[in-house]
mmCIF file of C-alpha atoms in Angstrom:
data_model
loop_
_atom_site.group_PDB
_atom_site.id
_atom_site.type_symbol
_atom_site.label_atom_id
_atom_site.label_comp_id
_atom_site.label_asym_id
_atom_site.label_seq_id
_atom_site.Cartn_x
_atom_site.Cartn_y
_atom_site.Cartn_z
ATOM 1 C CA ASN A 1 -0.712 19.443 20.405
ATOM 2 C CA ALA A 2 -1.207 18.268 16.835
ATOM 3 C CA GLY A 3 2.269 16.649 16.639
ATOM 4 C CA VAL A 4 3.325 16.302 12.996
ATOM 5 C CA THR A 5 0.839 17.300 10.325
ATOM 6 C CA GLN A 6 1.082 16.713 6.586
ATOM 7 C CA THR A 7 -0.870 18.069 3.648
ATOM 8 C CA PRO A 8 -2.333 16.863 1.421
ATOM 9 C CA LYS A 9 -3.403 13.370 2.508
ATOM 10 C CA PHE A 10 -3.904 12.164 -1.065
ATOM 11 C CA GLN A 11 -2.733 13.471 -4.429
ATOM 12 C CA VAL A 12 -2.873 12.281 -8.021
ATOM 13 C CA LEU A 13 -0.486 13.868 -10.522
ATOM 14 C CA LYS A 14 0.244 13.429 -14.176
ATOM 15 C CA THR A 15 3.807 12.754 -15.302
ATOM 16 C CA GLY A 16 5.735 16.018 -15.490
ATOM 17 C CA GLN A 17 3.541 17.969 -13.079
ATOM 18 C CA SER A 18 5.054 19.538 -9.988
ATOM 19 C CA MET A 19 3.814 19.706 -6.431
ATOM 20 C CA THR A 20 4.911 20.497 -2.895
ATOM 21 C CA LEU A 21 4.181 18.343 0.134
ATOM 22 C CA GLN A 22 3.862 20.328 3.321
ATOM 23 C CA CYS A 23 4.891 19.260 6.809
ATOM 24 C CA ALA A 24 4.701 21.067 10.129
ATOM 25 C CA GLN A 25 5.488 20.099 13.725
ATOM 26 C CA ASP A 26 4.546 21.807 16.961
ATOM 27 C CA MET A 27 6.985 20.029 19.300
ATOM 28 C CA ASN A 28 9.837 22.547 18.863
ATOM 29 C CA HIS A 29 12.075 19.807 17.436
ATOM 30 C CA ASN A 30 15.277 20.759 15.668
ATOM 31 C CA SER A 31 15.422 17.831 13.239
ATOM 32 C CA MET A 32 12.927 17.004 10.498
ATOM 33 C CA TYR A 33 12.851 14.248 7.875
ATOM 34 C CA TRP A 34 11.150 13.120 4.693
ATOM 35 C CA TYR A 35 10.769 9.392 3.949
ATOM 36 C CA ARG A 36 9.098 7.410 1.242
ATOM 37 C CA GLN A 37 7.578 3.992 1.826
ATOM 38 C CA ASP A 38 7.052 1.482 -0.947
ATOM 39 C CA PRO A 39 5.780 -2.118 -0.651
ATOM 40 C CA GLY A 40 8.602 -4.417 0.403
ATOM 41 C CA MET A 41 11.131 -1.554 0.592
ATOM 42 C CA GLY A 42 10.634 -0.356 4.139
ATOM 43 C CA LEU A 43 11.300 3.318 4.827
ATOM 44 C CA ARG A 44 13.817 5.186 2.719
ATOM 45 C CA LEU A 45 15.150 8.577 3.734
ATOM 46 C CA ILE A 46 14.844 11.244 1.046
ATOM 47 C CA TYR A 47 16.173 14.360 2.802
ATOM 48 C CA TYR A 48 16.595 15.537 6.342
ATOM 49 C CA SER A 49 17.233 18.775 8.167
ATOM 50 C CA ALA A 50 19.281 18.557 11.341
ATOM 51 C CA SER A 51 18.404 22.123 12.304
ATOM 52 C CA GLU A 52 16.785 25.233 10.906
ATOM 53 C CA GLY A 53 18.784 26.446 7.926
ATOM 54 C CA THR A 54 20.419 23.104 7.062
ATOM 55 C CA THR A 55 19.366 20.274 4.791
ATOM 56 C CA ASP A 56 21.127 17.062 3.773
ATOM 57 C CA LYS A 57 20.528 14.316 1.248
ATOM 58 C CA GLY A 58 19.373 10.941 2.415
ATOM 59 C CA GLU A 59 19.328 7.618 0.634
ATOM 60 C CA VAL A 60 17.067 8.524 -2.337
ATOM 61 C CA PRO A 61 17.217 12.307 -3.014
ATOM 62 C CA ASN A 62 17.060 12.289 -6.824
ATOM 63 C CA GLY A 63 13.988 14.027 -8.208
ATOM 64 C CA TYR A 64 13.227 15.892 -4.974
ATOM 65 C CA ASN A 65 14.051 19.199 -3.358
ATOM 66 C CA VAL A 66 13.380 20.393 0.175
ATOM 67 C CA SER A 67 13.026 23.648 2.040
ATOM 68 C CA ARG A 68 13.314 24.136 5.782
ATOM 69 C CA LEU A 69 11.108 27.214 5.898
ATOM 70 C CA ASN A 70 11.503 27.757 9.647
ATOM 71 C CA LYS A 71 11.860 25.559 12.715
ATOM 72 C CA ARG A 72 8.275 24.267 12.364
ATOM 73 C CA GLU A 73 7.989 23.608 8.634
ATOM 74 C CA PHE A 74 9.810 21.340 6.187
ATOM 75 C CA SER A 75 8.470 20.987 2.650
ATOM 76 C CA LEU A 76 9.241 18.447 -0.073
ATOM 77 C CA ARG A 77 8.970 19.432 -3.734
ATOM 78 C CA LEU A 78 8.677 17.249 -6.788
ATOM 79 C CA GLU A 79 9.668 19.416 -9.738
ATOM 80 C CA SER A 80 8.671 17.002 -12.513
ATOM 81 C CA ALA A 81 6.804 14.011 -11.183
ATOM 82 C CA ALA A 82 7.512 10.539 -12.561
ATOM 83 C CA PRO A 83 5.557 7.289 -12.088
ATOM 84 C CA SER A 84 8.503 5.954 -10.041
ATOM 85 C CA GLN A 85 7.639 8.577 -7.426
ATOM 86 C CA THR A 86 4.299 6.939 -6.722
ATOM 87 C CA SER A 87 4.605 6.190 -3.031
ATOM 88 C CA VAL A 88 3.509 7.051 0.476
ATOM 89 C CA TYR A 89 5.488 9.970 1.881
ATOM 90 C CA PHE A 90 6.052 10.462 5.596
ATOM 91 C CA CYS A 91 7.396 13.464 7.415
ATOM 92 C CA ALA A 92 8.949 13.062 10.853
ATOM 93 C CA SER A 93 10.604 15.192 13.503
ATOM 94 C CA SER A 94 12.897 14.476 16.443
ATOM 95 C CA GLU A 95 15.188 15.939 19.020
ATOM 96 C CA LYS A 96 18.596 14.861 20.256
ATOM 97 C CA ILE A 97 19.558 13.507 23.674
ATOM 98 C CA ALA A 98 23.248 13.414 24.591
ATOM 99 C CA GLY A 99 24.118 13.648 20.882
ATOM 100 C CA PHE A 100 21.864 10.766 19.856
ATOM 101 C CA THR A 101 18.747 11.174 17.741
ATOM 102 C CA ASP A 102 15.823 10.373 20.002
ATOM 103 C CA THR A 103 12.309 9.227 19.120
ATOM 104 C CA GLN A 104 11.038 10.268 15.715
ATOM 105 C CA TYR A 105 7.418 11.413 15.552
ATOM 106 C CA PHE A 106 5.689 10.692 12.273
ATOM 107 C CA GLY A 107 2.916 12.402 10.394
ATOM 108 C CA PRO A 108 -0.030 10.456 8.934
ATOM 109 C CA GLY A 109 1.464 10.329 5.429
ATOM 110 C CA THR A 110 0.649 11.564 1.935
ATOM 111 C CA ARG A 111 -0.416 8.987 -0.640
ATOM 112 C CA LEU A 112 0.855 10.148 -4.014
ATOM 113 C CA THR A 113 0.022 8.546 -7.345
ATOM 114 C CA VAL A 114 1.760 9.672 -10.529
ATOM 115 C CA LEU A 115 0.040 8.598 -13.738
ATOM 116 C CA ALA B 1 28.716 1.914 9.393
ATOM 117 C CA GLN B 2 25.473 1.466 11.212
ATOM 118 C CA SER B 3 22.894 -1.092 10.054
ATOM 119 C CA VAL B 4 19.767 -2.800 11.319
ATOM 120 C CA THR B 5 18.628 -6.251 10.202
ATOM 121 C CA GLN B 6 15.173 -7.657 10.820
ATOM 122 C CA LEU B 7 15.487 -11.351 10.254
ATOM 123 C CA ASP B 8 11.860 -12.110 9.375
ATOM 124 C CA SER B 9 9.831 -10.226 6.790
ATOM 125 C CA GLN B 10 6.588 -11.904 7.892
ATOM 126 C CA VAL B 11 5.565 -13.643 11.104
ATOM 127 C CA PRO B 12 2.185 -15.419 11.281
ATOM 128 C CA VAL B 13 0.959 -16.433 14.738
ATOM 129 C CA PHE B 14 -2.286 -17.563 16.306
ATOM 130 C CA GLU B 15 -4.208 -15.282 18.615
ATOM 131 C CA GLU B 16 -3.124 -15.565 22.270
ATOM 132 C CA ALA B 17 0.171 -17.211 21.270
ATOM 133 C CA PRO B 18 3.532 -15.644 22.178
ATOM 134 C CA VAL B 19 5.575 -13.875 19.534
ATOM 135 C CA GLU B 20 9.174 -12.758 19.074
ATOM 136 C CA LEU B 21 10.280 -10.382 16.332
ATOM 137 C CA ARG B 22 14.009 -10.462 15.807
ATOM 138 C CA CYS B 23 16.322 -7.499 15.281
ATOM 139 C CA ASN B 24 20.098 -7.326 15.046
ATOM 140 C CA TYR B 25 22.093 -4.132 14.810
ATOM 141 C CA SER B 26 25.607 -3.338 13.745
ATOM 142 C CA SER B 27 27.482 -0.321 14.980
ATOM 143 C CA SER B 28 30.974 0.590 16.052
ATOM 144 C CA VAL B 29 29.616 3.109 18.531
ATOM 145 C CA SER B 30 26.996 3.099 21.251
ATOM 146 C CA VAL B 31 23.465 3.267 19.955
ATOM 147 C CA TYR B 32 19.948 4.022 20.968
ATOM 148 C CA LEU B 33 17.507 1.316 19.842
ATOM 149 C CA PHE B 34 13.814 1.619 19.008
ATOM 150 C CA TRP B 35 10.828 -0.440 17.975
ATOM 151 C CA TYR B 36 8.081 1.304 16.026
ATOM 152 C CA VAL B 37 4.673 -0.028 14.980
ATOM 153 C CA GLN B 38 2.734 0.905 11.868
ATOM 154 C CA TYR B 39 -0.950 0.025 11.728
ATOM 155 C CA PRO B 40 -2.580 -0.151 8.284
ATOM 156 C CA ASN B 41 -2.818 3.229 6.561
ATOM 157 C CA GLN B 42 -1.145 5.074 9.427
ATOM 158 C CA GLY B 43 2.234 6.580 10.238
ATOM 159 C CA LEU B 44 4.775 4.943 12.518
ATOM 160 C CA GLN B 45 4.505 5.294 16.274
ATOM 161 C CA LEU B 46 6.962 4.406 19.005
ATOM 162 C CA LEU B 47 6.457 1.107 20.851
ATOM 163 C CA LEU B 48 9.516 1.294 23.083
ATOM 164 C CA LYS B 49 13.122 2.408 23.180
ATOM 165 C CA TYR B 50 16.410 1.561 24.852
ATOM 166 C CA LEU B 51 18.716 4.403 25.731
ATOM 167 C CA SER B 52 20.685 3.026 28.690
ATOM 168 C CA GLY B 53 20.172 1.282 32.019
ATOM 169 C CA SER B 54 18.094 -1.874 32.387
ATOM 170 C CA THR B 55 18.402 -4.116 29.350
ATOM 171 C CA LEU B 56 14.735 -5.156 29.553
ATOM 172 C CA VAL B 57 12.535 -2.420 28.207
ATOM 173 C CA LYS B 58 8.754 -2.391 28.492
ATOM 174 C CA GLY B 59 6.603 -0.579 25.975
ATOM 175 C CA ILE B 60 2.985 0.039 25.122
ATOM 176 C CA ASN B 61 0.376 -2.652 24.464
ATOM 177 C CA GLY B 62 2.227 -5.314 26.511
ATOM 178 C CA PHE B 63 5.344 -5.442 24.319
ATOM 179 C CA GLU B 64 8.855 -5.678 25.724
ATOM 180 C CA ALA B 65 12.346 -5.941 24.255
ATOM 181 C CA GLU B 66 15.708 -7.025 25.570
ATOM 182 C CA PHE B 67 18.954 -5.312 24.669
ATOM 183 C CA ASN B 68 21.792 -7.826 24.320
ATOM 184 C CA LYS B 69 25.092 -6.116 23.688
ATOM 185 C CA SER B 70 27.146 -9.297 23.220
ATOM 186 C CA GLN B 71 24.760 -10.601 20.546
ATOM 187 C CA THR B 72 24.014 -7.103 19.175
ATOM 188 C CA SER B 73 20.323 -7.903 19.310
ATOM 189 C CA PHE B 74 17.161 -6.118 20.377
ATOM 190 C CA HIS B 75 14.351 -8.665 19.964
ATOM 191 C CA LEU B 76 10.725 -7.682 20.555
ATOM 192 C CA ARG B 77 8.410 -10.010 22.476
ATOM 193 C CA LYS B 78 4.822 -10.277 23.595
ATOM 194 C CA PRO B 79 3.560 -13.204 25.689
ATOM 195 C CA SER B 80 0.062 -13.267 24.188
ATOM 196 C CA VAL B 81 -0.925 -11.474 20.987
ATOM 197 C CA HIS B 82 -4.298 -10.080 20.028
ATOM 198 C CA ILE B 83 -5.895 -9.508 16.645
ATOM 199 C CA SER B 84 -5.333 -5.783 17.169
ATOM 200 C CA ASP B 85 -1.544 -6.358 17.114
ATOM 201 C CA THR B 86 -1.729 -6.991 13.375
ATOM 202 C CA ALA B 87 0.683 -4.415 11.993
ATOM 203 C CA GLU B 88 4.161 -3.883 10.607
ATOM 204 C CA TYR B 89 6.964 -3.523 13.115
ATOM 205 C CA PHE B 90 10.208 -1.665 12.513
ATOM 206 C CA CYS B 91 13.427 -1.877 14.484
ATOM 207 C CA ALA B 92 15.696 1.177 14.355
ATOM 208 C CA SER B 93 18.930 2.526 15.778
ATOM 209 C CA SER B 94 20.548 5.895 16.198
ATOM 210 C CA GLY B 95 24.169 6.501 17.025
ATOM 211 C CA GLY B 96 27.179 8.540 16.183
ATOM 212 C CA SER B 97 27.011 12.166 15.168
ATOM 213 C CA ALA B 98 24.513 11.911 12.306
ATOM 214 C CA SER B 99 21.015 13.182 12.912
ATOM 215 C CA LYS B 100 19.527 10.083 11.373
ATOM 216 C CA ILE B 101 17.817 6.932 12.543
ATOM 217 C CA ILE B 102 18.570 3.743 10.613
ATOM 218 C CA PHE B 103 15.476 1.573 10.093
ATOM 219 C CA GLY B 104 15.253 -2.133 9.466
ATOM 220 C CA SER B 105 13.170 -3.401 6.565
ATOM 221 C CA GLY B 106 10.169 -4.233 8.749
ATOM 222 C CA THR B 107 8.375 -7.378 9.937
ATOM 223 C CA ARG B 108 4.725 -7.894 9.110
ATOM 224 C CA LEU B 109 2.909 -9.555 12.020
ATOM 225 C CA SER B 110 -0.293 -11.326 11.053
ATOM 226 C CA ILE B 111 -2.544 -12.792 13.720
ATOM 227 C CA ARG B 112 -4.778 -15.762 12.966
ATOM 228 C CA PRO B 113 -7.934 -16.267 15.041
#
């Protein structure tokens, strides 16, 4: 099992360019998440998908869109990149136990720089 | 509302010394509690979790944590740290109906030889 995979690993964009970060999981989890991590800010939730066909905003959704393509895949799109979106992006997936979100499994991250 | 507070942003310790990383949670409902570790340039991985049962939870790499409901704490401990434990540690909780986990701000553990 590969777990959670993310592509690309690194990306440099110019201000105003668009791009899509891809994420896939092979654990048959219902829930998937996108986080960004900045120095001193911990993890901040951008969007999540509790199940196939649903998406919800997290703490910092502005400037991003998501698509839950199927149960395995959850993509994050930056329509017009800004320097403030320079960050490390993590995708994660999880399942529920007795109504509680159980362990989240994280991908290796995408390091994005916007010039 | 649910929240998680990690009381120390950085903890420096000497190799082979004991360490405790502190975590307090706030929730009006029952919660699951987690500790994750993030090594440099990697994603987060689970160290241990408390769902129910025994309040002392053992995890990987010799770490353990104790759930204390009266003090709403879930502190992480290791009796003797190694250089390889240098990492950032995140406490997290999940509870209620939302499909989210709430993360603390992280504690950076640095080990001095």
